[in-house]
Amino acid sequence: MTEPKRTPGGFPVVGVVGGGQLARMMQGPAIELGIQLSVLAEDAYAAAALAIPSAPVGEHTDLHAVRSFAASCDVLTFDHEHVPPSLLGALEADGVVMHPTPAALRHAQDKLVMRRRLSAMGIACPRWTVARTAHDVTAFGEEVGWPVVAKTPRGGYDGKGVLLVGSVDELTGWLERVGAPGPLEEGVLLEERVDFVRELAVLVARSPSGQAAAWPVVETVQTEGICTEVLAPAPGLDPPLASLVTQAALRIAGELGVTGVLAVEMFEVGLAGYSPYVVNELAMRPHNSGHWSMDGAVTGQFEQHLRAVLDLPLGDPRPRAPWTVMANVLGGQDDELYPAYRHIMARDPAAKIHVYGKGVRPSRKIGHVNVSSDDLQVARERAGHAADYLTGLVRE
Ligand code: ADP
């Protein structure tokens, strides 16, 4: 494997396992800071491989490939959660420095591990159980009320491992269809269906030395299980609740020993709830809910992740504008995105367009647009319009 060329000046090489858009978006701040990025990409046309000169091709499940990649880097971090724990254990035994560490990352890789740990910490979660038999499913449904939310503990993303089920039969039929990671006997996470007011996300960063920084709490808007829009900060959020959820996220980062960026996805629950919020899930990497920070905060999440994994002092997470709205660009009508640039750039010179270099597939996240403004509704309209125009959803 070719070694990444070292930048003069004693700068470290940060290796990212996985060549998706998150690795790709780290390259901008890495270039600015003179830090050398190298990425282990799934193929030569992966989003990050197109933007990062040092991009050996290899599978994240292939110990030999990951091991020789790690040998050319000073620190390893991840574009996704899917590197098998056994492989991470082998790297740890080799002495590879990883942020987040395998022990912390477990909580973002397996939703059952995460639920057990957060519940033990007394962090508010939906009522949940692990079901291995039809009887377990019926008993839980009768206890918390149907329908319940079923989740495959591992491997889900963008709502793909999540199903609202009204009966045992619906659950077993679905498990057969999704196949991985296995049948009911392997254990499926069941949660009560939370009647939430809205979805929030708290993004924090923590360095190995223990310094931490939190961005303002955001609202995430989902359509059919996929995040379509992020509003920063979450409009009208009660200040005591903002401080409660931020403290919870910082506590999770500290107690789990998270290093790098941590996203804590939450549901805001109405007055009927036993807690004003419950935690949905964790991601230990830059996250879609933090893309707004690239243009809307003094320090964006990709720069902050690099600082954190290198144990450098963290940057200021404060917002630069009263409101920043991020609209995801989801694959739609048009295969070609570039022809839309002339129109959207002329219509809104202040809109910040980010495109990931990925092929267009329906509902695939292929880019996002950030707009900052003094007026939330104006920012939503402008960001949404640019995102929809890019994919041909609107034509003028
Ligand atoms: P993924 O790992 O695929 O992102 P999530 O656990 O975040 O899956 O769930 C995807 C979406 O499903 C959430 O954003 C939320 O809208 C909905 N959801 C998940 N869990 C629950 C729940 N317990 N109650 C109600 N809705 C839920």
XYZ file of C-alpha atoms and ligand atoms in Angstrom:
423
model
C 0.000 0.000 0.000
C 1.386 3.433 -0.882
C 2.185 5.604 2.101
C 0.473 9.010 2.171
C 2.970 11.755 1.323
C 3.772 13.638 4.521
C 3.247 17.395 4.487
C 6.423 19.305 5.471
C 6.213 20.802 8.945
C 5.632 17.831 11.218
C 1.932 17.477 10.495
C 0.211 14.192 11.376
C -1.669 11.834 9.058
C -5.290 11.240 10.054
C -6.683 8.044 8.544
C -10.415 7.717 7.961
C -11.894 4.254 7.516
C -14.702 4.547 4.965
C -14.809 6.783 1.921
C -18.229 8.386 2.247
C -19.245 12.035 2.325
C -18.182 12.552 5.930
C -14.569 11.654 5.170
C -14.803 13.841 2.074
C -16.046 16.861 4.050
C -13.109 16.567 6.485
C -10.773 17.358 3.610
C -11.644 21.103 3.440
C -10.587 21.893 7.021
C -7.706 19.390 6.814
C -6.268 21.300 3.851
C -6.673 24.613 5.664
C -4.868 23.279 8.733
C -2.186 21.466 6.727
C -3.235 18.136 8.204
C -2.794 15.147 5.916
C -5.921 13.033 5.425
C -5.822 9.520 4.101
C -8.924 7.437 3.507
C -9.535 3.715 3.221
C -12.172 3.793 0.497
C -14.578 1.074 -0.622
C -13.743 1.850 -4.259
C -11.775 4.361 -6.307
C -14.943 6.375 -7.039
C -16.144 6.678 -3.429
C -17.097 10.257 -2.483
C -13.942 10.787 -0.397
C -11.616 9.003 -2.839
C -12.539 11.595 -5.465
C -11.395 14.421 -3.168
C -8.460 12.973 -1.195
C -5.257 12.002 -3.041
C -4.277 9.331 -0.522
C -7.199 6.887 -0.844
C -6.179 3.236 -0.924
C -9.045 0.931 -1.799
C -9.985 -1.718 0.756
C -12.911 -3.156 2.662
C -13.544 -2.008 6.222
C -14.234 -5.662 7.080
C -10.837 -6.881 5.812
C -8.371 -6.995 8.712
C -5.353 -7.123 6.451
C -6.486 -4.031 4.490
C -7.365 -1.991 7.586
C -4.189 -3.048 9.392
C -1.850 -1.984 6.608
C -3.833 1.256 6.196
C -3.486 1.971 9.938
C 0.281 1.426 9.725
C 0.577 4.487 7.455
C -1.483 6.808 9.726
C -0.867 8.504 13.082
C -4.484 8.203 14.221
C -7.531 6.412 12.865
C -11.110 7.656 12.829
C -14.273 6.499 11.073
C -16.711 7.571 8.381
C -19.352 5.095 9.647
C -20.057 2.621 12.461
C -19.707 -0.616 10.512
C -16.133 -1.746 11.254
C -16.552 -5.086 13.095
C -15.649 -4.962 16.827
C -13.365 -8.025 16.460
C -11.323 -6.169 13.829
C -11.126 -3.060 16.040
C -9.924 -5.288 18.899
C -7.112 -6.633 16.714
C -6.025 -3.097 15.799
C -6.101 -2.086 19.437
C -3.836 -5.023 20.266
C -1.473 -3.763 17.529
C -1.324 -0.422 19.378
C -3.246 1.585 16.761
C -4.552 4.903 18.133
C -8.277 5.192 17.357
C -10.760 7.978 18.082
C -13.416 7.131 19.016
C -11.964 4.126 20.830
C -13.516 0.717 20.111
C -14.958 0.616 23.653
C -16.818 3.912 23.139
C -17.808 3.097 19.558
C -19.659 -0.070 20.672
C -22.467 2.167 21.906
C -23.013 3.586 18.429
C -22.634 0.215 16.708
C -25.209 -1.748 18.629
C -28.494 -0.213 19.772
C -28.939 -2.812 22.519
C -25.527 -1.988 24.014
C -26.486 1.706 23.828
C -29.906 1.202 25.503
C -28.419 -0.890 28.323
C -25.687 1.645 29.049
C -27.864 4.764 28.890
C -30.547 3.153 31.059
C -27.878 2.169 33.618
C -26.718 5.813 33.637
C -30.264 6.997 34.308
C -30.513 8.832 30.964
C -34.139 9.054 29.810
C -34.866 6.517 27.019
C -38.103 5.204 25.508
C -39.346 2.117 27.369
C -37.562 -0.767 25.664
C -36.881 -4.465 25.755
C -34.934 -7.089 23.873
C -37.279 -9.616 22.260
C -36.160 -13.145 21.326
C -39.491 -14.947 21.149
C -42.992 -14.210 19.870
C -44.097 -14.226 23.492
C -41.592 -11.417 24.349
C -43.031 -9.298 21.533
C -46.670 -9.771 22.548
C -45.905 -9.175 26.215
C -44.100 -5.890 25.422
C -46.835 -4.732 23.000
C -49.466 -5.368 25.660
C -47.408 -3.553 28.293
C -46.640 -0.332 26.397
C -49.441 -0.407 23.777
C -49.348 -1.269 20.072
C -47.851 -0.398 17.673
C -44.273 -0.724 18.924
C -41.032 0.276 17.185
C -38.755 -2.629 16.235
C -35.074 -2.041 15.496
C -32.327 -4.317 14.289
C -29.534 -3.693 16.817
C -26.812 -3.369 14.184
C -26.349 -2.133 10.644
C -29.327 0.253 10.284
C -29.155 3.762 8.849
C -31.643 6.308 7.496
C -34.499 4.356 9.092
C -33.668 1.143 7.194
C -33.435 -0.993 10.323
C -36.565 0.472 11.930
C -40.197 -0.649 11.609
C -43.432 0.243 13.316
C -45.095 -3.092 14.049
C -48.669 -3.808 15.071
C -48.273 -7.553 15.656
C -45.775 -10.401 16.017
C -46.494 -11.556 12.451
C -45.599 -8.163 11.006
C -42.303 -8.282 12.891
C -41.260 -11.781 11.818
C -42.219 -11.093 8.183
C -40.065 -7.955 8.204
C -37.080 -9.698 9.825
C -37.194 -12.322 7.086
C -37.228 -9.612 4.447
C -34.352 -7.527 5.880
C -32.299 -10.693 6.629
C -29.412 -9.086 8.494
C -28.443 -9.228 11.234
C -30.567 -12.301 11.910
C -33.861 -13.753 13.021
C -35.869 -12.906 16.121
C -33.897 -15.372 18.277
C -30.784 -13.183 17.941
C -32.628 -10.437 19.775
C -34.518 -7.482 18.363
C -34.768 -4.149 20.147
C -38.365 -3.138 20.811
C -39.265 0.362 21.942
C -42.472 2.057 22.829
C -43.632 4.376 20.081
C -42.818 7.795 21.491
C -45.475 10.407 20.860
C -42.903 13.144 20.404
C -43.382 16.838 19.723
C -40.287 17.005 17.515
C -36.829 15.537 17.063
C -33.777 17.297 18.484
C -30.078 16.602 18.158
C -27.264 17.660 20.437
C -23.841 17.694 18.882
C -20.784 17.830 21.117
C -17.093 17.184 20.655
C -14.720 15.765 23.229
C -10.961 15.391 23.072
C -8.837 12.632 24.653
C -7.687 15.173 27.270
C -11.324 15.638 28.271
C -12.017 19.084 26.827
C -15.557 19.292 25.475
C -17.591 21.762 23.441
C -21.280 21.789 22.515
C -23.014 23.407 19.558
C -26.507 24.841 20.065
C -29.273 22.208 20.176
C -30.891 21.765 16.755
C -34.237 20.516 15.475
C -34.085 17.775 12.852
C -36.998 17.298 10.476
C -37.440 13.782 9.018
C -39.499 12.671 6.058
C -40.133 8.921 5.821
C -37.275 8.182 8.231
C -34.741 10.385 6.387
C -33.514 13.714 7.713
C -34.535 16.419 5.250
C -33.932 19.632 7.177
C -32.055 20.876 10.243
C -32.926 24.115 12.039
C -30.156 25.672 14.114
C -30.877 26.505 16.854
C -34.087 24.528 17.552
C -36.814 27.214 17.315
C -38.543 28.144 20.553
C -36.697 25.558 22.636
C -37.266 26.179 26.310
C -33.836 27.354 27.670
C -33.915 25.011 30.723
C -34.633 22.082 28.369
C -31.798 23.190 26.056
C -29.428 23.170 28.986
C -30.766 19.806 30.291
C -30.255 18.016 26.957
C -26.834 19.606 26.446
C -25.754 18.460 29.894
C -27.051 14.957 29.115
C -25.030 14.821 25.869
C -21.868 16.056 27.594
C -22.371 13.503 30.362
C -22.772 10.706 27.790
C -19.598 11.859 26.017
C -17.671 11.929 29.296
C -18.917 8.667 30.819
C -18.612 6.665 27.612
C -15.184 8.187 26.965
C -16.190 9.446 23.516
C -13.442 11.177 21.549
C -14.300 13.195 18.446
C -17.773 14.391 17.553
C -20.795 12.792 19.233
C -24.354 13.310 18.007
C -27.133 12.513 20.459
C -30.487 12.213 18.708
C -33.431 12.917 20.984
C -37.204 13.219 21.000
C -38.784 16.225 22.696
C -41.754 14.866 24.599
C -44.850 16.909 25.513
C -46.087 17.579 29.024
C -47.561 14.069 29.351
C -44.072 12.545 29.293
C -42.193 11.301 32.347
C -39.201 13.247 31.066
C -39.277 16.264 28.732
C -36.940 14.365 26.396
C -35.792 10.835 25.630
C -32.634 9.779 23.811
C -33.163 7.983 20.511
C -29.663 7.119 19.372
C -25.958 7.995 19.274
C -23.504 8.577 16.424
C -19.765 8.959 17.108
C -18.612 10.940 14.103
C -19.621 14.121 12.324
C -23.350 13.822 11.683
C -26.007 15.126 9.337
C -27.475 17.184 12.201
C -24.171 19.111 12.314
C -23.743 19.989 8.637
C -25.186 23.445 9.321
C -22.079 24.202 11.419
C -19.820 24.144 8.323
C -21.109 27.607 7.425
C -23.211 28.580 10.464
C -20.753 28.186 13.364
C -17.348 29.644 14.175
C -15.998 26.076 14.140
C -17.666 23.495 11.916
C -18.015 19.867 12.943
C -15.406 18.531 10.509
C -12.685 20.858 11.749
C -13.733 20.108 15.323
C -13.552 16.367 14.750
C -9.998 16.711 13.422
C -8.988 18.870 16.386
C -10.544 16.378 18.805
C -8.982 13.221 17.340
C -5.567 14.937 17.358
C -6.109 16.128 20.949
C -5.713 19.756 19.927
C -7.601 22.538 21.756
C -11.198 22.615 20.499
C -12.601 25.454 18.419
C -15.401 27.839 19.329
C -18.780 26.200 18.530
C -20.851 29.380 18.704
C -23.231 30.209 15.828
C -22.363 32.987 13.404
C -25.978 33.977 12.686
C -29.330 33.947 14.501
C -30.528 31.074 12.278
C -28.882 28.595 9.981
C -31.010 26.100 8.070
C -29.575 23.000 6.387
C -31.628 21.338 3.654
C -30.509 17.923 2.458
C -30.263 17.346 -1.281
C -31.890 13.960 -1.869
C -31.552 12.128 -5.167
C -34.598 12.833 -7.322
C -35.511 13.599 -10.924
C -32.261 14.836 -12.420
C -29.040 12.809 -12.793
C -27.001 15.916 -13.470
C -26.705 18.500 -10.726
C -24.280 20.977 -12.248
C -26.725 22.493 -14.792
C -28.752 23.822 -11.835
C -25.816 25.818 -10.430
C -26.269 28.805 -12.749
C -29.850 29.356 -11.600
C -29.468 28.739 -7.875
C -26.246 30.703 -7.569
C -27.771 33.685 -9.374
C -31.013 33.487 -7.395
C -29.306 33.261 -3.989
C -25.641 34.257 -3.866
C -25.491 33.666 -0.085
C -26.682 30.039 -0.185
C -23.820 27.631 0.548
C -23.970 24.533 -1.650
C -22.239 21.280 -0.687
C -22.246 18.350 -3.116
C -20.721 14.976 -2.276
C -19.678 13.613 -5.675
C -22.048 10.654 -5.328
C -24.204 9.088 -8.020
C -27.873 10.097 -7.961
C -30.276 7.474 -6.581
C -33.792 8.152 -5.314
C -33.741 9.541 -1.748
C -29.958 9.130 -1.443
C -28.220 11.982 0.404
C -26.064 13.571 -2.298
C -25.496 17.044 -0.896
C -26.886 19.789 1.287
C -27.455 23.539 1.259
C -26.885 25.882 4.212
C -28.528 29.285 4.487
C -28.046 31.705 7.397
C -30.470 34.537 8.052
C -32.036 36.765 10.703
C -35.373 35.244 9.716
C -36.004 31.522 10.195
C -38.789 31.209 7.622
C -36.717 33.014 5.001
C -33.768 30.684 5.663
C -36.031 27.610 5.359
C -37.523 28.778 2.099
C -34.162 29.630 0.552
C -32.348 26.455 1.627
C -35.290 24.247 0.637
C -35.628 25.902 -2.746
C -31.953 25.522 -3.634
C -31.951 21.850 -2.544
C -35.114 21.062 -4.506
C -33.975 22.940 -7.600
C -30.712 20.990 -7.660
C -32.535 17.691 -8.059
C -35.291 18.955 -10.343
C -38.075 18.837 -7.779
C -38.862 22.477 -8.546
C -38.117 24.094 -11.894
C -38.148 27.824 -11.176
P -31.563 4.913 12.067
O -30.475 4.268 12.849
O -31.927 4.157 10.836
O -31.333 6.387 11.823
P -33.407 5.638 14.224
O -33.360 4.823 15.458
O -32.782 6.988 14.280
O -32.858 4.777 12.984
O -34.920 5.823 13.765
C -35.282 6.471 12.561
C -36.508 7.334 12.794
O -37.614 6.521 13.245
C -36.332 8.370 13.894
O -35.699 9.528 13.400
C -37.759 8.614 14.321
O -38.423 9.472 13.412
C -38.388 7.223 14.214
N -38.323 6.512 15.515
C -37.289 5.776 15.962
N -37.544 5.289 17.204
C -38.758 5.718 17.553
C -39.593 5.549 18.712
N -39.222 4.797 19.757
N -40.803 6.173 18.717
C -41.217 6.896 17.661
N -40.493 7.084 16.543
C -39.280 6.508 16.475
